[in-house]
């Protein structure tokens, strides 16, 4: 039976570290600030933004909430982001996605100045990741790498299989794994034989959004399994992209859902905000 990689525990330690960094800067430089832009009244988005703001408060980061009505136009949103780009007391800007369908979400995200792009989604920060130069990295992939570091595994030379090629998770985590000298295979919906590809993996990162797609028999003995997926069952339970009970029998380490990658994503957002503030002064 594999050991559980407890994201809540690791995230708690990370938040304590962020708190120390915030405290250390407050006197000379002021409090780091994070602006969360929320458009409309999507209940899930509201919960996410509230949680992020609560997490900010716990580590001493100042939240600058911008709640805007559903009918907000792209132009108005671009103006809001433009103002936040200029605000000296705002160090990080996040635009909660998805935005309403009439808004040009790409234009809004790309308007964020790269030095405040704490979600790491601007072209500049994505390009920096690809080039291997310093920049703000997306939070979920950073959280995954931090969890992998917790296992003590040396990634150099290991076979890593990433399921999912999104801009938010799959592609950036593949680049970060490559940076650590893993041999990376990036799978997606057209991959011919997912099961046999995963069977060769020392590290499996599942980010597809398909409940329990990855079965225990796909997992190589001793593999590390990181389950990014968040899927809600008909009964309202949250489950991952990996069949946890089956996979845990073979894995050396496995993340639970919930309580694995999720808490790390929020902790990394806080860490990125302090990093952005540190880089600004
Ligand atoms: P996404 O943008 O929908 O991308 C899903 C990826 O999975 C795509 O690349 C897609 O392939 C691939 N895929 C879909 N079905 C597949 C299949 N049957 N076999 C192989 N690949 C398949 O999703 P995302 O934003 O990356 O998120 C993925 C999951 O992670 C979701 O459940 C999301 O809720 C969760 N998530 C969790 C966190 C967290 O903090 N825990 C953060 C972000 C996301 P194609 O490219 O070919 O379509």
mmCIF file of N, CA and C in Angstrom, residues 190-276:
data_model
loop_
_atom_site.group_PDB
_atom_site.id
_atom_site.type_symbol
_atom_site.label_atom_id
_atom_site.label_comp_id
_atom_site.label_asym_id
_atom_site.label_seq_id
_atom_site.Cartn_x
_atom_site.Cartn_y
_atom_site.Cartn_z
ATOM 1 N N UNK A 190 -6.096 11.889 -27.934
ATOM 2 C CA UNK A 190 -5.803 11.102 -29.140
ATOM 3 C C UNK A 190 -4.706 10.060 -28.900
ATOM 4 N N UNK A 191 -4.176 10.006 -27.701
ATOM 5 C CA UNK A 191 -3.116 9.027 -27.420
ATOM 6 C C UNK A 191 -3.675 7.626 -27.650
ATOM 7 N N UNK A 192 -2.910 6.797 -28.366
ATOM 8 C CA UNK A 192 -3.468 5.529 -28.831
ATOM 9 C C UNK A 192 -3.665 4.527 -27.699
ATOM 10 N N UNK A 193 -2.647 4.308 -26.906
ATOM 11 C CA UNK A 193 -2.798 3.290 -25.863
ATOM 12 C C UNK A 193 -2.316 3.863 -24.529
ATOM 13 N N UNK A 194 -3.259 4.525 -23.889
ATOM 14 C CA UNK A 194 -2.943 5.220 -22.637
ATOM 15 C C UNK A 194 -2.441 4.234 -21.580
ATOM 16 N N UNK A 195 -3.146 3.107 -21.471
ATOM 17 C CA UNK A 195 -2.823 2.142 -20.413
ATOM 18 C C UNK A 195 -1.368 1.684 -20.515
ATOM 19 N N UNK A 196 -0.926 1.319 -21.725
ATOM 20 C CA UNK A 196 0.440 0.781 -21.814
ATOM 21 C C UNK A 196 1.463 1.900 -21.636
ATOM 22 N N UNK A 197 1.130 3.125 -22.025
ATOM 23 C CA UNK A 197 2.053 4.246 -21.790
ATOM 24 C C UNK A 197 2.205 4.472 -20.288
ATOM 25 N N UNK A 198 1.085 4.476 -19.585
ATOM 26 C CA UNK A 198 1.140 4.717 -18.138
ATOM 27 C C UNK A 198 1.888 3.578 -17.434
ATOM 28 N N UNK A 199 1.772 2.380 -17.959
ATOM 29 C CA UNK A 199 2.443 1.217 -17.329
ATOM 30 C C UNK A 199 3.961 1.387 -17.267
ATOM 31 N N UNK A 200 4.520 2.208 -18.148
ATOM 32 C CA UNK A 200 5.972 2.410 -18.141
ATOM 33 C C UNK A 200 6.405 3.551 -17.232
ATOM 34 N N UNK A 201 5.461 4.191 -16.557
ATOM 35 C CA UNK A 201 5.782 5.435 -15.845
ATOM 36 C C UNK A 201 6.254 5.224 -14.414
ATOM 37 N N UNK A 202 7.331 5.955 -14.058
ATOM 38 C CA UNK A 202 7.738 6.035 -12.652
ATOM 39 C C UNK A 202 6.927 7.115 -11.946
ATOM 40 N N UNK A 203 6.496 8.108 -12.738
ATOM 41 C CA UNK A 203 5.669 9.200 -12.199
ATOM 42 C C UNK A 203 4.467 9.354 -13.121
ATOM 43 N N UNK A 204 3.284 9.375 -12.545
ATOM 44 C CA UNK A 204 2.070 9.599 -13.336
ATOM 45 C C UNK A 204 1.413 10.871 -12.829
ATOM 46 N N UNK A 205 1.161 11.811 -13.738
ATOM 47 C CA UNK A 205 0.405 13.018 -13.370
ATOM 48 C C UNK A 205 -0.872 12.988 -14.206
ATOM 49 N N UNK A 206 -2.012 12.832 -13.555
ATOM 50 C CA UNK A 206 -3.280 12.721 -14.282
ATOM 51 C C UNK A 206 -4.048 14.026 -14.165
ATOM 52 N N UNK A 207 -4.243 14.701 -15.310
ATOM 53 C CA UNK A 207 -4.969 15.980 -15.335
ATOM 54 C C UNK A 207 -5.875 15.997 -16.550
ATOM 55 N N UNK A 208 -6.917 15.167 -16.501
ATOM 56 C CA UNK A 208 -7.813 15.043 -17.656
ATOM 57 C C UNK A 208 -9.259 15.459 -17.356
ATOM 58 N N UNK A 209 -9.668 15.310 -16.098
ATOM 59 C CA UNK A 209 -11.065 15.610 -15.777
ATOM 60 C C UNK A 209 -12.004 14.481 -16.175
ATOM 61 N N UNK A 210 -11.517 13.234 -16.072
ATOM 62 C CA UNK A 210 -12.359 12.051 -16.344
ATOM 63 C C UNK A 210 -12.311 11.163 -15.104
ATOM 64 N N UNK A 211 -13.459 11.011 -14.413
ATOM 65 C CA UNK A 211 -13.452 10.294 -13.137
ATOM 66 C C UNK A 211 -12.866 8.875 -13.239
ATOM 67 N N UNK A 212 -11.851 8.632 -12.428
ATOM 68 C CA UNK A 212 -11.236 7.302 -12.273
ATOM 69 C C UNK A 212 -10.847 6.658 -13.602
ATOM 70 N N UNK A 213 -10.410 7.465 -14.547
ATOM 71 C CA UNK A 213 -9.951 6.958 -15.851
ATOM 72 C C UNK A 213 -8.753 6.015 -15.673
ATOM 73 N N UNK A 214 -7.849 6.385 -14.786
ATOM 74 C CA UNK A 214 -6.615 5.609 -14.602
ATOM 75 C C UNK A 214 -6.874 4.488 -13.592
ATOM 76 N N UNK A 215 -6.722 3.263 -14.034
ATOM 77 C CA UNK A 215 -7.013 2.104 -13.186
ATOM 78 C C UNK A 215 -5.737 1.602 -12.505
ATOM 79 N N UNK A 216 -5.941 0.854 -11.440
ATOM 80 C CA UNK A 216 -4.801 0.326 -10.690
ATOM 81 C C UNK A 216 -3.879 -0.521 -11.538
ATOM 82 N N UNK A 217 -4.456 -1.308 -12.444
ATOM 83 C CA UNK A 217 -3.613 -2.225 -13.239
ATOM 84 C C UNK A 217 -2.715 -1.477 -14.233
ATOM 85 N N UNK A 218 -2.972 -0.164 -14.428
ATOM 86 C CA UNK A 218 -2.098 0.632 -15.303
ATOM 87 C C UNK A 218 -0.822 1.055 -14.572
ATOM 88 N N UNK A 219 -0.850 1.005 -13.259
ATOM 89 C CA UNK A 219 0.225 1.615 -12.461
ATOM 90 C C UNK A 219 1.359 0.623 -12.241
ATOM 91 N N UNK A 220 2.581 1.089 -12.567
ATOM 92 C CA UNK A 220 3.766 0.261 -12.322
ATOM 93 C C UNK A 220 4.010 0.192 -10.817
ATOM 94 N N UNK A 221 4.458 -0.953 -10.320
ATOM 95 C CA UNK A 221 4.758 -1.073 -8.891
ATOM 96 C C UNK A 221 5.766 -0.006 -8.474
ATOM 97 N N UNK A 222 5.435 0.723 -7.422
ATOM 98 C CA UNK A 222 6.358 1.718 -6.888
ATOM 99 C C UNK A 222 6.277 3.086 -7.553
ATOM 100 N N UNK A 223 5.361 3.258 -8.494
ATOM 101 C CA UNK A 223 5.234 4.562 -9.166
ATOM 102 C C UNK A 223 4.693 5.628 -8.196
ATOM 103 N N UNK A 224 4.991 6.885 -8.522
ATOM 104 C CA UNK A 224 4.409 8.012 -7.768
ATOM 105 C C UNK A 224 3.225 8.516 -8.588
ATOM 106 N N UNK A 225 2.068 8.634 -7.950
ATOM 107 C CA UNK A 225 0.852 8.998 -8.686
ATOM 108 C C UNK A 225 0.298 10.325 -8.155
ATOM 109 N N UNK A 226 0.237 11.303 -9.053
ATOM 110 C CA UNK A 226 -0.293 12.626 -8.689
ATOM 111 C C UNK A 226 -1.611 12.800 -9.440
ATOM 112 N N UNK A 227 -2.678 12.923 -8.686
ATOM 113 C CA UNK A 227 -4.020 13.010 -9.275
ATOM 114 C C UNK A 227 -4.515 14.458 -9.190
ATOM 115 N N UNK A 228 -4.570 15.112 -10.339
ATOM 116 C CA UNK A 228 -4.966 16.528 -10.376
ATOM 117 C C UNK A 228 -6.491 16.663 -10.532
ATOM 118 N N UNK A 229 -7.111 15.645 -11.086
ATOM 119 C CA UNK A 229 -8.531 15.720 -11.455
ATOM 120 C C UNK A 229 -9.466 16.042 -10.295
ATOM 121 N N UNK A 230 -10.467 16.819 -10.602
ATOM 122 C CA UNK A 230 -11.537 17.088 -9.630
ATOM 123 C C UNK A 230 -12.839 16.800 -10.356
ATOM 124 N N UNK A 231 -13.493 15.728 -9.977
ATOM 125 C CA UNK A 231 -14.751 15.336 -10.633
ATOM 126 C C UNK A 231 -15.800 15.118 -9.544
ATOM 127 N N UNK A 232 -17.002 15.634 -9.801
ATOM 128 C CA UNK A 232 -18.066 15.466 -8.805
ATOM 129 C C UNK A 232 -18.994 14.323 -9.246
ATOM 130 N N UNK A 233 -19.223 13.371 -8.348
ATOM 131 C CA UNK A 233 -20.109 12.242 -8.672
ATOM 132 C C UNK A 233 -21.567 12.677 -8.535
ATOM 133 N N UNK A 234 -22.484 11.815 -8.995
ATOM 134 C CA UNK A 234 -23.912 12.120 -8.893
ATOM 135 C C UNK A 234 -24.313 12.319 -7.430
ATOM 136 N N UNK A 235 -23.587 11.665 -6.530
ATOM 137 C CA UNK A 235 -23.911 11.795 -5.081
ATOM 138 C C UNK A 235 -23.250 13.027 -4.478
ATOM 139 N N UNK A 236 -22.521 13.792 -5.292
ATOM 140 C CA UNK A 236 -21.909 15.028 -4.791
ATOM 141 C C UNK A 236 -20.539 14.831 -4.191
ATOM 142 N N UNK A 237 -19.981 13.607 -4.315
ATOM 143 C CA UNK A 237 -18.641 13.332 -3.777
ATOM 144 C C UNK A 237 -17.578 13.780 -4.792
ATOM 145 N N UNK A 238 -16.430 14.238 -4.290
ATOM 146 C CA UNK A 238 -15.335 14.612 -5.201
ATOM 147 C C UNK A 238 -14.410 13.417 -5.403
ATOM 148 N N UNK A 239 -14.138 13.100 -6.668
ATOM 149 C CA UNK A 239 -13.178 12.030 -6.955
ATOM 150 C C UNK A 239 -12.197 12.503 -8.024
ATOM 151 N N UNK A 240 -11.077 11.789 -8.105
ATOM 152 C CA UNK A 240 -10.028 12.201 -9.032
ATOM 153 C C UNK A 240 -10.109 11.504 -10.374
ATOM 154 N N UNK A 241 -9.029 11.641 -11.139
ATOM 155 C CA UNK A 241 -8.905 10.976 -12.445
ATOM 156 C C UNK A 241 -8.317 9.576 -12.291
ATOM 157 N N UNK A 242 -7.904 9.245 -11.066
ATOM 158 C CA UNK A 242 -7.276 7.956 -10.794
ATOM 159 C C UNK A 242 -8.188 7.177 -9.845
ATOM 160 N N UNK A 243 -8.310 5.872 -10.098
ATOM 161 C CA UNK A 243 -9.045 5.038 -9.141
ATOM 162 C C UNK A 243 -8.144 4.867 -7.923
ATOM 163 N N UNK A 244 -8.446 5.612 -6.858
ATOM 164 C CA UNK A 244 -7.516 5.733 -5.737
ATOM 165 C C UNK A 244 -7.222 4.376 -5.087
ATOM 166 N N UNK A 245 -8.256 3.640 -4.728
ATOM 167 C CA UNK A 245 -8.031 2.393 -3.967
ATOM 168 C C UNK A 245 -7.198 1.403 -4.761
ATOM 169 N N UNK A 246 -7.509 1.276 -6.039
ATOM 170 C CA UNK A 246 -6.739 0.340 -6.884
ATOM 171 C C UNK A 246 -5.289 0.803 -7.029
ATOM 172 N N UNK A 247 -5.119 2.089 -7.350
ATOM 173 C CA UNK A 247 -3.772 2.604 -7.629
ATOM 174 C C UNK A 247 -2.913 2.610 -6.362
ATOM 175 N N UNK A 248 -3.531 2.862 -5.222
ATOM 176 C CA UNK A 248 -2.774 2.937 -3.959
ATOM 177 C C UNK A 248 -2.126 1.594 -3.634
ATOM 178 N N UNK A 249 -2.683 0.512 -4.140
ATOM 179 C CA UNK A 249 -2.095 -0.814 -3.883
ATOM 180 C C UNK A 249 -0.755 -0.977 -4.576
ATOM 181 N N UNK A 250 -0.522 -0.237 -5.632
ATOM 182 C CA UNK A 250 0.722 -0.402 -6.400
ATOM 183 C C UNK A 250 1.688 0.769 -6.230
ATOM 184 N N UNK A 251 1.137 1.966 -6.015
ATOM 185 C CA UNK A 251 1.984 3.167 -5.993
ATOM 186 C C UNK A 251 2.871 3.187 -4.751
ATOM 187 N N UNK A 252 4.006 3.904 -4.854
ATOM 188 C CA UNK A 252 4.807 4.148 -3.641
ATOM 189 C C UNK A 252 4.235 5.358 -2.914
ATOM 190 N N UNK A 253 3.794 6.355 -3.693
ATOM 191 C CA UNK A 253 3.164 7.561 -3.155
ATOM 192 C C UNK A 253 1.966 7.887 -4.025
ATOM 193 N N UNK A 254 0.915 8.399 -3.399
ATOM 194 C CA UNK A 254 -0.272 8.787 -4.179
ATOM 195 C C UNK A 254 -0.968 9.960 -3.485
ATOM 196 N N UNK A 255 -1.479 10.883 -4.297
ATOM 197 C CA UNK A 255 -2.215 12.019 -3.720
ATOM 198 C C UNK A 255 -3.713 11.668 -3.646
ATOM 199 N N UNK A 256 -4.367 12.029 -2.559
ATOM 200 C CA UNK A 256 -5.813 11.816 -2.481
ATOM 201 C C UNK A 256 -6.573 12.950 -3.171
ATOM 202 N N UNK A 257 -7.822 12.712 -3.474
ATOM 203 C CA UNK A 257 -8.740 13.775 -3.942
ATOM 204 C C UNK A 257 -10.005 13.667 -3.096
ATOM 205 N N UNK A 258 -10.365 14.700 -2.371
ATOM 206 C CA UNK A 258 -9.663 15.982 -2.211
ATOM 207 C C UNK A 258 -8.492 15.848 -1.227
ATOM 208 N N UNK A 259 -7.749 16.933 -1.073
ATOM 209 C CA UNK A 259 -6.680 16.966 -0.079
ATOM 210 C C UNK A 259 -5.302 16.656 -0.638
ATOM 211 N N UNK A 260 -5.162 16.642 -1.964
ATOM 212 C CA UNK A 260 -3.854 16.389 -2.578
ATOM 213 C C UNK A 260 -3.336 17.642 -3.256
ATOM 214 N N UNK A 261 -3.596 17.725 -4.556
ATOM 215 C CA UNK A 261 -3.083 18.846 -5.349
ATOM 216 C C UNK A 261 -3.832 20.149 -5.048
ATOM 217 N N UNK A 262 -5.131 20.044 -4.780
ATOM 218 C CA UNK A 262 -5.970 21.239 -4.573
ATOM 219 C C UNK A 262 -5.386 22.233 -3.575
ATOM 220 N N UNK A 263 -5.097 21.810 -2.334
ATOM 221 C CA UNK A 263 -4.550 22.768 -1.357
ATOM 222 C C UNK A 263 -3.211 23.348 -1.786
ATOM 223 N N UNK A 264 -2.448 22.580 -2.572
ATOM 224 C CA UNK A 264 -1.141 23.069 -3.035
ATOM 225 C C UNK A 264 -1.306 24.224 -4.022
ATOM 226 N N UNK A 265 -2.364 24.157 -4.837
ATOM 227 C CA UNK A 265 -2.585 25.206 -5.835
ATOM 228 C C UNK A 265 -2.773 26.554 -5.142
ATOM 229 N N UNK A 266 -3.592 26.555 -4.095
ATOM 230 C CA UNK A 266 -3.844 27.818 -3.377
ATOM 231 C C UNK A 266 -2.569 28.283 -2.669
ATOM 232 N N UNK A 267 -1.852 27.355 -2.062
ATOM 233 C CA UNK A 267 -0.614 27.736 -1.355
ATOM 234 C C UNK A 267 0.396 28.344 -2.335
ATOM 235 N N UNK A 268 0.451 27.783 -3.543
ATOM 236 C CA UNK A 268 1.395 28.301 -4.538
ATOM 237 C C UNK A 268 0.992 29.678 -5.050
ATOM 238 N N UNK A 269 -0.315 29.938 -5.068
ATOM 239 C CA UNK A 269 -0.778 31.281 -5.448
ATOM 240 C C UNK A 269 -0.247 32.308 -4.435
ATOM 241 N N UNK A 270 -0.291 31.950 -3.167
ATOM 242 C CA UNK A 270 0.226 32.843 -2.130
ATOM 243 C C UNK A 270 1.736 33.018 -2.300
ATOM 244 N N UNK A 271 2.419 31.891 -2.541
ATOM 245 C CA UNK A 271 3.882 31.948 -2.707
ATOM 246 C C UNK A 271 4.240 32.807 -3.918
ATOM 247 N N UNK A 272 3.489 32.647 -5.013
ATOM 248 C CA UNK A 272 3.760 33.456 -6.210
ATOM 249 C C UNK A 272 3.534 34.937 -5.942
ATOM 250 N N UNK A 273 2.517 35.257 -5.127
ATOM 251 C CA UNK A 273 2.231 36.669 -4.825
ATOM 252 C C UNK A 273 3.404 37.294 -4.063
ATOM 253 N N UNK A 274 3.924 36.560 -3.072
ATOM 254 C CA UNK A 274 5.078 37.105 -2.329
ATOM 255 C C UNK A 274 6.289 37.186 -3.246
ATOM 256 N N UNK A 275 6.469 36.174 -4.100
ATOM 257 C CA UNK A 275 7.604 36.225 -5.035
ATOM 258 C C UNK A 275 7.484 37.451 -5.937
ATOM 259 N N UNK A 276 6.257 37.718 -6.412
ATOM 260 C CA UNK A 276 6.047 38.880 -7.287
ATOM 261 C C UNK A 276 6.383 40.161 -6.532
#
